[in-house]
PDB file of C-alpha atoms and ligand atoms in Angstrom:
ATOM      1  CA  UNK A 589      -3.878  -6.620 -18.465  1.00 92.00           C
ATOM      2  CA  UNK A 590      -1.036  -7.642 -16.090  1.00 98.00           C
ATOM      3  CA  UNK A 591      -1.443  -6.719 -12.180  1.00 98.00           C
ATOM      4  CA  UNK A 592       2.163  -5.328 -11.555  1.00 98.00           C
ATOM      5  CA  UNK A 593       3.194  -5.577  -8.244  1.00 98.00           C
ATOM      6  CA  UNK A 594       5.504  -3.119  -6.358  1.00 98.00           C
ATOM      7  CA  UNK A 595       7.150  -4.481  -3.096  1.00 97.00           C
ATOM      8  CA  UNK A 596       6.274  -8.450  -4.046  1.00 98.00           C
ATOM      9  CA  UNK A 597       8.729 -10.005  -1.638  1.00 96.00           C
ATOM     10  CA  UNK A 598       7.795  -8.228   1.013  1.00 96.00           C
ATOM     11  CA  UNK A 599       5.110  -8.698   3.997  1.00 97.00           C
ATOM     12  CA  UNK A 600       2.532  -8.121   2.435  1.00 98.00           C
ATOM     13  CA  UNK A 601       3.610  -8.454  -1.369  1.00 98.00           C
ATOM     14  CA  UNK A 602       4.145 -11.791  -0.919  1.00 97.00           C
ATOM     15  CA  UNK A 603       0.063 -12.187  -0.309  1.00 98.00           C
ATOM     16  CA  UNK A 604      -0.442 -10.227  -3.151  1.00 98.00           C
ATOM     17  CA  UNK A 605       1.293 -12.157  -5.247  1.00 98.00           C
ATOM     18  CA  UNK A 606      -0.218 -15.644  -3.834  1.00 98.00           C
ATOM     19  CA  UNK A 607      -3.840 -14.078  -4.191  1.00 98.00           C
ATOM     20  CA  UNK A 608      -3.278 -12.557  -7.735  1.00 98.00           C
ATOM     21  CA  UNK A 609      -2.054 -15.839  -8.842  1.00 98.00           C
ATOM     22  CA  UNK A 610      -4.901 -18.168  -7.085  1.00 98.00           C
ATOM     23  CA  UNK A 611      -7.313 -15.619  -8.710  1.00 98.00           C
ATOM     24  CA  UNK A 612      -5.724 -16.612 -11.722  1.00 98.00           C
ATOM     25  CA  UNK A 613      -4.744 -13.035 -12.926  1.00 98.00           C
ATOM     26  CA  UNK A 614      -1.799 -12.353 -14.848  1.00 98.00           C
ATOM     27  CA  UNK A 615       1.143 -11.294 -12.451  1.00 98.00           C
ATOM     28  CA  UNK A 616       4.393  -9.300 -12.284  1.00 98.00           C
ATOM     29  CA  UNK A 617       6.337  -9.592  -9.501  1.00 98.00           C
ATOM     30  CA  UNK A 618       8.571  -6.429  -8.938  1.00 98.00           C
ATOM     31  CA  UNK A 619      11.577  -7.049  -6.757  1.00 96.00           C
ATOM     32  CA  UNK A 620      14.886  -5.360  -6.170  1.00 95.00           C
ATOM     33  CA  UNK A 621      16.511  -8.410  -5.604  1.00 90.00           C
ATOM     34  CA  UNK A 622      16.820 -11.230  -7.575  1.00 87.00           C
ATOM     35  CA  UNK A 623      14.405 -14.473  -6.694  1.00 88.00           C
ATOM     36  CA  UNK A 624      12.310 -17.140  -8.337  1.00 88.00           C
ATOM     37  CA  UNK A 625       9.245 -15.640 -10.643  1.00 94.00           C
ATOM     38  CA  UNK A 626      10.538 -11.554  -9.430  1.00 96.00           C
ATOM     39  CA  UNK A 627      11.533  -8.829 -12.351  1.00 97.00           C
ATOM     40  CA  UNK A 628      14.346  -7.196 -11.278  1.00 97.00           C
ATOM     41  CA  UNK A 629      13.377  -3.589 -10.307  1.00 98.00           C
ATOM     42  CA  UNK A 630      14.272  -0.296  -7.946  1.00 97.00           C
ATOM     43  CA  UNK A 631      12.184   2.502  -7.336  1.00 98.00           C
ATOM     44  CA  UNK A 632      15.276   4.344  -7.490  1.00 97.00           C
ATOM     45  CA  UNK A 633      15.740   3.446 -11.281  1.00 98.00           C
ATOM     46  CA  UNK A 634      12.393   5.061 -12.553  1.00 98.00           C
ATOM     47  CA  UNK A 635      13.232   3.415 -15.953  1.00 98.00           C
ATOM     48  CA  UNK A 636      13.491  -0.223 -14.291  1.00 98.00           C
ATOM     49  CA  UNK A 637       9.801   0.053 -13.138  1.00 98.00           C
ATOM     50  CA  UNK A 638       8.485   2.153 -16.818  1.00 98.00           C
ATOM     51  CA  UNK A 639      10.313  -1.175 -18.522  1.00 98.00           C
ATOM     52  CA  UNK A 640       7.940  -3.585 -16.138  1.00 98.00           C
ATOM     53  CA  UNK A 641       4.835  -1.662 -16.502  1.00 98.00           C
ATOM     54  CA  UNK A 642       2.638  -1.644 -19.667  1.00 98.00           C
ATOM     55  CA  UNK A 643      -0.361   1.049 -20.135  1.00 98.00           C
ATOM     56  CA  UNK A 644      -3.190  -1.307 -19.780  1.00 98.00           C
ATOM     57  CA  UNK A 645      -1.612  -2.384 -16.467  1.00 98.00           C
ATOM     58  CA  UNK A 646      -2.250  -2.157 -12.819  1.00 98.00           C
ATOM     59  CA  UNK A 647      -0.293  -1.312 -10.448  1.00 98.00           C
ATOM     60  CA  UNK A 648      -0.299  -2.469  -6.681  1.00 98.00           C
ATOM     61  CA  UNK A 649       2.017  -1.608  -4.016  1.00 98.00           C
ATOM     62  CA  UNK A 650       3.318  -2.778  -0.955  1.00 98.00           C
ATOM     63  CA  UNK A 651       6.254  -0.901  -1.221  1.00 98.00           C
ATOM     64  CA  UNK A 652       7.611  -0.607   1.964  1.00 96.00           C
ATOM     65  CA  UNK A 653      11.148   0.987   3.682  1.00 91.00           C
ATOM     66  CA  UNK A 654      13.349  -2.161   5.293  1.00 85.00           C
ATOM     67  CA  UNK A 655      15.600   0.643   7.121  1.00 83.00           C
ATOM     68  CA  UNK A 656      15.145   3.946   8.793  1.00 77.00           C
ATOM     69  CA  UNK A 657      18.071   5.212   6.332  1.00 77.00           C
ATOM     70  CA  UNK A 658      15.893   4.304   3.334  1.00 86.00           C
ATOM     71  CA  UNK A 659      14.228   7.586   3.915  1.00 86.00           C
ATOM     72  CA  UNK A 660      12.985   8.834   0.444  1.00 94.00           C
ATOM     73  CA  UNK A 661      11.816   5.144  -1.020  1.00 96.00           C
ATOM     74  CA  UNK A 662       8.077   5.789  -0.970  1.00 97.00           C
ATOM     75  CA  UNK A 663       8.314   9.110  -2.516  1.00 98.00           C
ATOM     76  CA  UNK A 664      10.737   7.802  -5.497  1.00 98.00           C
ATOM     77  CA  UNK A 665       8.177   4.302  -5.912  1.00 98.00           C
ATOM     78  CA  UNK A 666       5.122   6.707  -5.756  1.00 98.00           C
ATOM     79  CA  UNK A 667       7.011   8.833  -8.408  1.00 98.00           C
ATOM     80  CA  UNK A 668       7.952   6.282 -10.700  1.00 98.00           C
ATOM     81  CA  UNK A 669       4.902   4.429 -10.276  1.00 98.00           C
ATOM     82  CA  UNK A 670       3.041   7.397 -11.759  1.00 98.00           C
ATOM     83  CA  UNK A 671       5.260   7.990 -13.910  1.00 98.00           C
ATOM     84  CA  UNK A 672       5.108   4.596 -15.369  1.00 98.00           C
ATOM     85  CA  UNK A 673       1.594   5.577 -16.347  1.00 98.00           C
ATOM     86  CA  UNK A 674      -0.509   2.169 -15.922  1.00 98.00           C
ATOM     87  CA  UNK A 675      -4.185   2.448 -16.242  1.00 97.00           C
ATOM     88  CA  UNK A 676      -4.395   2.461 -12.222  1.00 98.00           C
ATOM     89  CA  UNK A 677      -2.652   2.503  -9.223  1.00 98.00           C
ATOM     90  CA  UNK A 678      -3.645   1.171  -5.787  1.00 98.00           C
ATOM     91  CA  UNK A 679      -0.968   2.118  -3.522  1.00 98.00           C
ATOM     92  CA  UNK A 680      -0.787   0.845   0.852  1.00 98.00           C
ATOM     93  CA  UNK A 681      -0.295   3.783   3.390  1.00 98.00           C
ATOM     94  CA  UNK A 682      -0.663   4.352   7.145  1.00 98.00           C
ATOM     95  CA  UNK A 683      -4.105   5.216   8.612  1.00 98.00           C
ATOM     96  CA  UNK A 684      -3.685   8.057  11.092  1.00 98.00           C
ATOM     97  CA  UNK A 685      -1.376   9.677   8.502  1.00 98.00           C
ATOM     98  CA  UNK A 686      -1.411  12.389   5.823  1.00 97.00           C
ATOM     99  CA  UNK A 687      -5.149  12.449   4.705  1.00 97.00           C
ATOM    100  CA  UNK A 688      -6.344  10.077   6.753  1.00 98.00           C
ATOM    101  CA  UNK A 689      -4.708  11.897  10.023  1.00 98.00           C
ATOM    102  CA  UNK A 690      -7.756  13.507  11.461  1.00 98.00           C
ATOM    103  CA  UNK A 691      -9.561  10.221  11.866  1.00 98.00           C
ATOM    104  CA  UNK A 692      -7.385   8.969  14.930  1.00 98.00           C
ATOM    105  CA  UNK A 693      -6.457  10.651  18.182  1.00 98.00           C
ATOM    106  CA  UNK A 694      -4.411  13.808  18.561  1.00 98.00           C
ATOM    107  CA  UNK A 695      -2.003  11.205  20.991  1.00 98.00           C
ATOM    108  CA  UNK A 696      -1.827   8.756  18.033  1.00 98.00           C
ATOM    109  CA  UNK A 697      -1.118  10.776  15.565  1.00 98.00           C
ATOM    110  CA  UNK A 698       1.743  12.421  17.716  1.00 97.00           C
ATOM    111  CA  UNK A 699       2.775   8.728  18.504  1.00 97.00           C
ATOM    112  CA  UNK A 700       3.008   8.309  14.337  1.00 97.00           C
ATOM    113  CA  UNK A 701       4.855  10.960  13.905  1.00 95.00           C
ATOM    114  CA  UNK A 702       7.443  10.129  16.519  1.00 96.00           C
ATOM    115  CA  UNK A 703       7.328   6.210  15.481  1.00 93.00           C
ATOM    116  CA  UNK A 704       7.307   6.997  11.622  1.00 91.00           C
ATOM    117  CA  UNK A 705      10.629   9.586  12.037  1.00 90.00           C
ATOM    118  CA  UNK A 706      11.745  10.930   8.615  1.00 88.00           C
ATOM    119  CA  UNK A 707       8.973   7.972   7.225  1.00 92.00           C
ATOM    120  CA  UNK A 708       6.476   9.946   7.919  1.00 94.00           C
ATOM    121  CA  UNK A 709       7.108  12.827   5.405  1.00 94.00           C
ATOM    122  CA  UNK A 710       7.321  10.131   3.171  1.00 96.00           C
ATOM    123  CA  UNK A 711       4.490   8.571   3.287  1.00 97.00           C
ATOM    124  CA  UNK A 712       2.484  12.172   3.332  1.00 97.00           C
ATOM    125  CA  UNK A 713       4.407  12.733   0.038  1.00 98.00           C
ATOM    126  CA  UNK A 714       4.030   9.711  -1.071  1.00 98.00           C
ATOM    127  CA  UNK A 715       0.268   9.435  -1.054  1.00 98.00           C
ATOM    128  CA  UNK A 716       0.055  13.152  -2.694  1.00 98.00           C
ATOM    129  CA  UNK A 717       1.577  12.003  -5.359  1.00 98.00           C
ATOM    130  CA  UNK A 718      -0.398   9.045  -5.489  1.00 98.00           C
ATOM    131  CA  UNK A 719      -4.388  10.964  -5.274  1.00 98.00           C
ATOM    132  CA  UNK A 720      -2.526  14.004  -7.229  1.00 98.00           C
ATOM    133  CA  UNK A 721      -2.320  11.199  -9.958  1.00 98.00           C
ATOM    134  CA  UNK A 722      -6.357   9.674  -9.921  1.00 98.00           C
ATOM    135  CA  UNK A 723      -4.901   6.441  -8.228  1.00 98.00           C
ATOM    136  CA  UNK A 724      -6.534   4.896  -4.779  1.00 98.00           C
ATOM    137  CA  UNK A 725      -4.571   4.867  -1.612  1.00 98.00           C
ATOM    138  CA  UNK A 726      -5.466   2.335   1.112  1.00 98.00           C
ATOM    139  CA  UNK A 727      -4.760   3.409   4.612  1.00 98.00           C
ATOM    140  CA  UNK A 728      -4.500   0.717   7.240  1.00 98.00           C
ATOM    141  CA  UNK A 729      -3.758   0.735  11.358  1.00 97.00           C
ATOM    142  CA  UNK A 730      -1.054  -2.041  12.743  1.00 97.00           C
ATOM    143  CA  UNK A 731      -0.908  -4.945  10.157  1.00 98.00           C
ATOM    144  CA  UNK A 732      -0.237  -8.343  11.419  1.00 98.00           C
ATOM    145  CA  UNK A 733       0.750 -11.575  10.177  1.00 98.00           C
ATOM    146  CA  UNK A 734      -2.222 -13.955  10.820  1.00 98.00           C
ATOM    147  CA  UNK A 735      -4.461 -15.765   8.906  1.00 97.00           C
ATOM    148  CA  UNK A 736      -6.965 -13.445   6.407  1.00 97.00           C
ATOM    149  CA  UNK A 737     -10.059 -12.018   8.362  1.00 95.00           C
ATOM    150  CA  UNK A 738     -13.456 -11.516   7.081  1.00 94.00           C
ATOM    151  CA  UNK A 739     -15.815  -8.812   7.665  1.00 94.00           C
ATOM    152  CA  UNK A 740     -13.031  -6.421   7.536  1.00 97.00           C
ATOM    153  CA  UNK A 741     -13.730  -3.698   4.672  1.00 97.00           C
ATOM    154  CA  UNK A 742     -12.462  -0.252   3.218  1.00 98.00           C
ATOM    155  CA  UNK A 743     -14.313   2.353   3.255  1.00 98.00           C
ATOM    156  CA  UNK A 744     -13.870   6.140   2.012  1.00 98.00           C
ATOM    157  CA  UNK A 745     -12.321   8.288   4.493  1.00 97.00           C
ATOM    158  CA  UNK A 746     -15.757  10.340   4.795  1.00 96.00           C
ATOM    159  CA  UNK A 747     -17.386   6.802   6.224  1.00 97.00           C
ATOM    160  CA  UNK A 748     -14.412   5.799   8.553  1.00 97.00           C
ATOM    161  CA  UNK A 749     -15.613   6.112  11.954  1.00 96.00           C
ATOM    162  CA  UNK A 750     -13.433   8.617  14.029  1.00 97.00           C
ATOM    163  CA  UNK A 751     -11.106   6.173  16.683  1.00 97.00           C
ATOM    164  CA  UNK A 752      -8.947   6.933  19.392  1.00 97.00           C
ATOM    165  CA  UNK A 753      -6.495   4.177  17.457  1.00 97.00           C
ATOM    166  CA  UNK A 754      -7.041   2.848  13.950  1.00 97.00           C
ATOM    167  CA  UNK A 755      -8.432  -0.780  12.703  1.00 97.00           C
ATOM    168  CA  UNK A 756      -5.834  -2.873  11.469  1.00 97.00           C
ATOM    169  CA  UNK A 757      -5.743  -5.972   9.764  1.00 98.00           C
ATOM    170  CA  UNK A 758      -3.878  -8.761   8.720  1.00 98.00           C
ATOM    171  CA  UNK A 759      -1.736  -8.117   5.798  1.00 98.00           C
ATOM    172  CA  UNK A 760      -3.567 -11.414   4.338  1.00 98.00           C
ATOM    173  CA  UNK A 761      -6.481  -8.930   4.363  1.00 98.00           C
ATOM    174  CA  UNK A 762      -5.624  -5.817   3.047  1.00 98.00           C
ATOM    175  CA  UNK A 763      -4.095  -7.393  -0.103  1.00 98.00           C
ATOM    176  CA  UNK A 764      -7.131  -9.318  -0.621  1.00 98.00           C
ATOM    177  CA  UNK A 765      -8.977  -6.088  -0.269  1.00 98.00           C
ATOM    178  CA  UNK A 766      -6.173  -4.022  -2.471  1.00 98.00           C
ATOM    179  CA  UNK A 767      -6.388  -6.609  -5.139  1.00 98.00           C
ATOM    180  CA  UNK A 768     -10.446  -6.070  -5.087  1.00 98.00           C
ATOM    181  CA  UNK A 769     -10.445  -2.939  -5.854  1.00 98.00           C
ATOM    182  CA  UNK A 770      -7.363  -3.548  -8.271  1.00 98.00           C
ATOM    183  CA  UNK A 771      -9.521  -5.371 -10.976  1.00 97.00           C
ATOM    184  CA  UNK A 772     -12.974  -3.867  -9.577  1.00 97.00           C
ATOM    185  CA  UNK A 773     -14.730  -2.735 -12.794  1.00 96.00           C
ATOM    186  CA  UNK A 774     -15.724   0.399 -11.302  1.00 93.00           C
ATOM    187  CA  UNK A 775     -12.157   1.842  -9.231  1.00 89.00           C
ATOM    188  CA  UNK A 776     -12.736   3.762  -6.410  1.00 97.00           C
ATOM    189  CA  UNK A 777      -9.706   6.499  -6.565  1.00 97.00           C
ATOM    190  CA  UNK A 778      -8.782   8.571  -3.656  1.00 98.00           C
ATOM    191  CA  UNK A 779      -8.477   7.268   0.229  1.00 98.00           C
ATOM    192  CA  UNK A 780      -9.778   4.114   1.542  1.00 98.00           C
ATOM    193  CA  UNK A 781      -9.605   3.197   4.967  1.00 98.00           C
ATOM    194  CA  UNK A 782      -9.351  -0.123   6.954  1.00 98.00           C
ATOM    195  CA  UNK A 783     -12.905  -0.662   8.918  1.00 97.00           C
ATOM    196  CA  UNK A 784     -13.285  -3.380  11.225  1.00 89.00           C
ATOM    197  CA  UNK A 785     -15.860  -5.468  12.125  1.00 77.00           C
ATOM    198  CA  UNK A 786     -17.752  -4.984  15.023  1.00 61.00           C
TER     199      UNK A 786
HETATM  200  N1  NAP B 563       3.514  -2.488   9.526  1.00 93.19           N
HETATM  201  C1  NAP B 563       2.307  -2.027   9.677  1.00 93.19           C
HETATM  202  O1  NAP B 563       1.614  -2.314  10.660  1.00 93.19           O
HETATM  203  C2  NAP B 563       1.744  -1.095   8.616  1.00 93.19           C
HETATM  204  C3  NAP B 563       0.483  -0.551   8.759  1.00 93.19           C
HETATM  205  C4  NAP B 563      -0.042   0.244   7.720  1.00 93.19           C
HETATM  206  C5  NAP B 563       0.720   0.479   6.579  1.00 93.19           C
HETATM  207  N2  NAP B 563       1.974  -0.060   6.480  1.00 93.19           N
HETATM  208  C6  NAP B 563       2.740   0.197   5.251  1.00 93.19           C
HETATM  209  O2  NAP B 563       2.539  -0.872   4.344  1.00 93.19           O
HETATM  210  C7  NAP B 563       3.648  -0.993   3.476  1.00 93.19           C
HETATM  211  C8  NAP B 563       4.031  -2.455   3.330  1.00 93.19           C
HETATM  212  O3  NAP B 563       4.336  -3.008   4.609  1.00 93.19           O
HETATM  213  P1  NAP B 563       5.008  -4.457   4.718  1.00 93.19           P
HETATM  214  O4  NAP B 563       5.182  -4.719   6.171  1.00 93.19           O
HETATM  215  O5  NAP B 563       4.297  -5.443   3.852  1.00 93.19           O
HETATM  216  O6  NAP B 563       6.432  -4.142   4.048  1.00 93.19           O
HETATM  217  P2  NAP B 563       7.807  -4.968   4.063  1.00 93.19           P
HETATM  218  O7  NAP B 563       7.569  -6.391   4.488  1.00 93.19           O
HETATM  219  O8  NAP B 563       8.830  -4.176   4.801  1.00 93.19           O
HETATM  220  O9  NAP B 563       8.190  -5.010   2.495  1.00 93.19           O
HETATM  221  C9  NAP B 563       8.641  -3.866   1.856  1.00 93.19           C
HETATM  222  C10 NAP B 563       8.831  -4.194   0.381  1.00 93.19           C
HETATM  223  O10 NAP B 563       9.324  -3.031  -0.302  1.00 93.19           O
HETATM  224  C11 NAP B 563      10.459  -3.437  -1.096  1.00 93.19           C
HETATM  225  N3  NAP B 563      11.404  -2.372  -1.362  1.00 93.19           N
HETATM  226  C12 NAP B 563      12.076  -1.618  -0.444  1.00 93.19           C
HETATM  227  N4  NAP B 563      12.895  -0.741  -1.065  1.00 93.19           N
HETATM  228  C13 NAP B 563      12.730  -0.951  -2.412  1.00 93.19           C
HETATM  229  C14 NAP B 563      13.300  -0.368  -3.569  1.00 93.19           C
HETATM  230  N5  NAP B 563      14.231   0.597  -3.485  1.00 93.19           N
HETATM  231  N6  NAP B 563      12.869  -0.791  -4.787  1.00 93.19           N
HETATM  232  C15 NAP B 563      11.950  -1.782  -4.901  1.00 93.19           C
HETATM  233  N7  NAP B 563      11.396  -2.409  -3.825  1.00 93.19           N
HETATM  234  C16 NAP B 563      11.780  -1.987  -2.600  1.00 93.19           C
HETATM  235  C17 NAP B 563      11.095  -4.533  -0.274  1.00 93.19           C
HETATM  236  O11 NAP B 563      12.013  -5.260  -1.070  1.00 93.19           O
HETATM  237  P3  NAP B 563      13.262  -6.081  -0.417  1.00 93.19           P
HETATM  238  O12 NAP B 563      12.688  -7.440  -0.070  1.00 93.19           O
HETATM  239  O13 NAP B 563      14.267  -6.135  -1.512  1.00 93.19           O
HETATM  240  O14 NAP B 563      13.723  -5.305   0.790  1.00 93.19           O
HETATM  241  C18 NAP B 563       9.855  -5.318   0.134  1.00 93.19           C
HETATM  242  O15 NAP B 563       9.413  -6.124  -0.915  1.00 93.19           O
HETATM  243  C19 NAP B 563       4.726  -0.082   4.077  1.00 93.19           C
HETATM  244  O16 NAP B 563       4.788   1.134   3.363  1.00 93.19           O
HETATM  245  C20 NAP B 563       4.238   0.185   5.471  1.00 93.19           C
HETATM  246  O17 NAP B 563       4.673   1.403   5.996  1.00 93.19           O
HETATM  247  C21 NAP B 563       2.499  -0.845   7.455  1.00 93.19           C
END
């Protein structure tokens, strides 16, 4: 079993990638652009991500859009991710969005929307296709770039605590967390959501 991973040179792909590989798992780096270790591959090429994904695989992604005008990437990665058909999927989305929108503030999620633009529909779409699938989507608030945090945890949406403004965490964090539930022996499928501490 390799852990694939979608979005590898990105924010937080890059920490999946590090963590995979001090955990000693088997890696694939999926990039669209060539670099050291990366197999070449665009969500918009189903057939480049089906060649780098075998059925005993899973898949984690950090896929993310690097330009408003990339508009449709997370629905085409979530749709080629599925239908790449590894044994599971663990996918990153926005908390405060699609499922996980009634758990934050009627401002917030208004503030989303507006932030998000034309993103938004595609992350909603983009985590359908994901649940619609089996696979687990993890929902976090603002990520940041310091150092990994404990007693942060995911929880199912039916335990996430109701906030004016959603937990977020560092993205050293969440792929910790993603990569947990990646090789957990029991998956957890459908939404989990960021939880702080405290
Ligand atoms: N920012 C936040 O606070 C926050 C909070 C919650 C959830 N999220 C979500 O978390 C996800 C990851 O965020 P991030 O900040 O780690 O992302 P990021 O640094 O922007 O990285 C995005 C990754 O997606 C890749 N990518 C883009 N288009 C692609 C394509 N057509 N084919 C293959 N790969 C492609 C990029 O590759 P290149 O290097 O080639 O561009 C990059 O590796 C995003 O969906 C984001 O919306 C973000």
């Amino acid at each position: 079993m390799a852990v694939v991973i979608l979005g590898a040179s990105g924010g937080t792909g890059r920490h999946l990638v590090r963590i995979a590989g001090e955990r000693g798992l088997d890696v694939r780096a999926l990039a669209r652009t060539p670099g050291a270790g990366f197999v070449l591959a665009d969500v918009h090429d189903p057939a480049s991500i089906a060649a780098a994904v075998a059925p005993d695989d899973v898949l984690v992604s950090a896929l993310g859009l690097r330009r408003r005008a990339d508009a449709g990437t997370l629905i085409a990665g979530a749709r080629a991710a599925v239908a790449a058909r590894p044994r599971r999927i663990v996918w990153l989305g926005a908390t405060g969005t699609g499922p996980s929108a009634a758990k934050v503030s009627g401002f917030t999620r208004r503030l989303l929307r507006a932030g998000f633009g034309a993103e938004h529909t595609d992350k909603e779409t983009a985590d359908a296709v994901i649940l619609n699938a089996g696979g687990t989507v993890v929902h976090s608030g603002v990520m940041s770039d310091r150092v990994d945090r404990p007693g942060i945890t995911l929880v199912p949406l039916a335990a996430l605590p109701h906030r004016f403004w959603p937990a977020g965490a560092p993205r050293a964090t969440i792929a910790r967390l993603m990569l947990d539930e990646a090789v957990a022996a029991a998956p957890r499928t459908g939404v989990l959501a960021v939880r702080a501490s405290g």
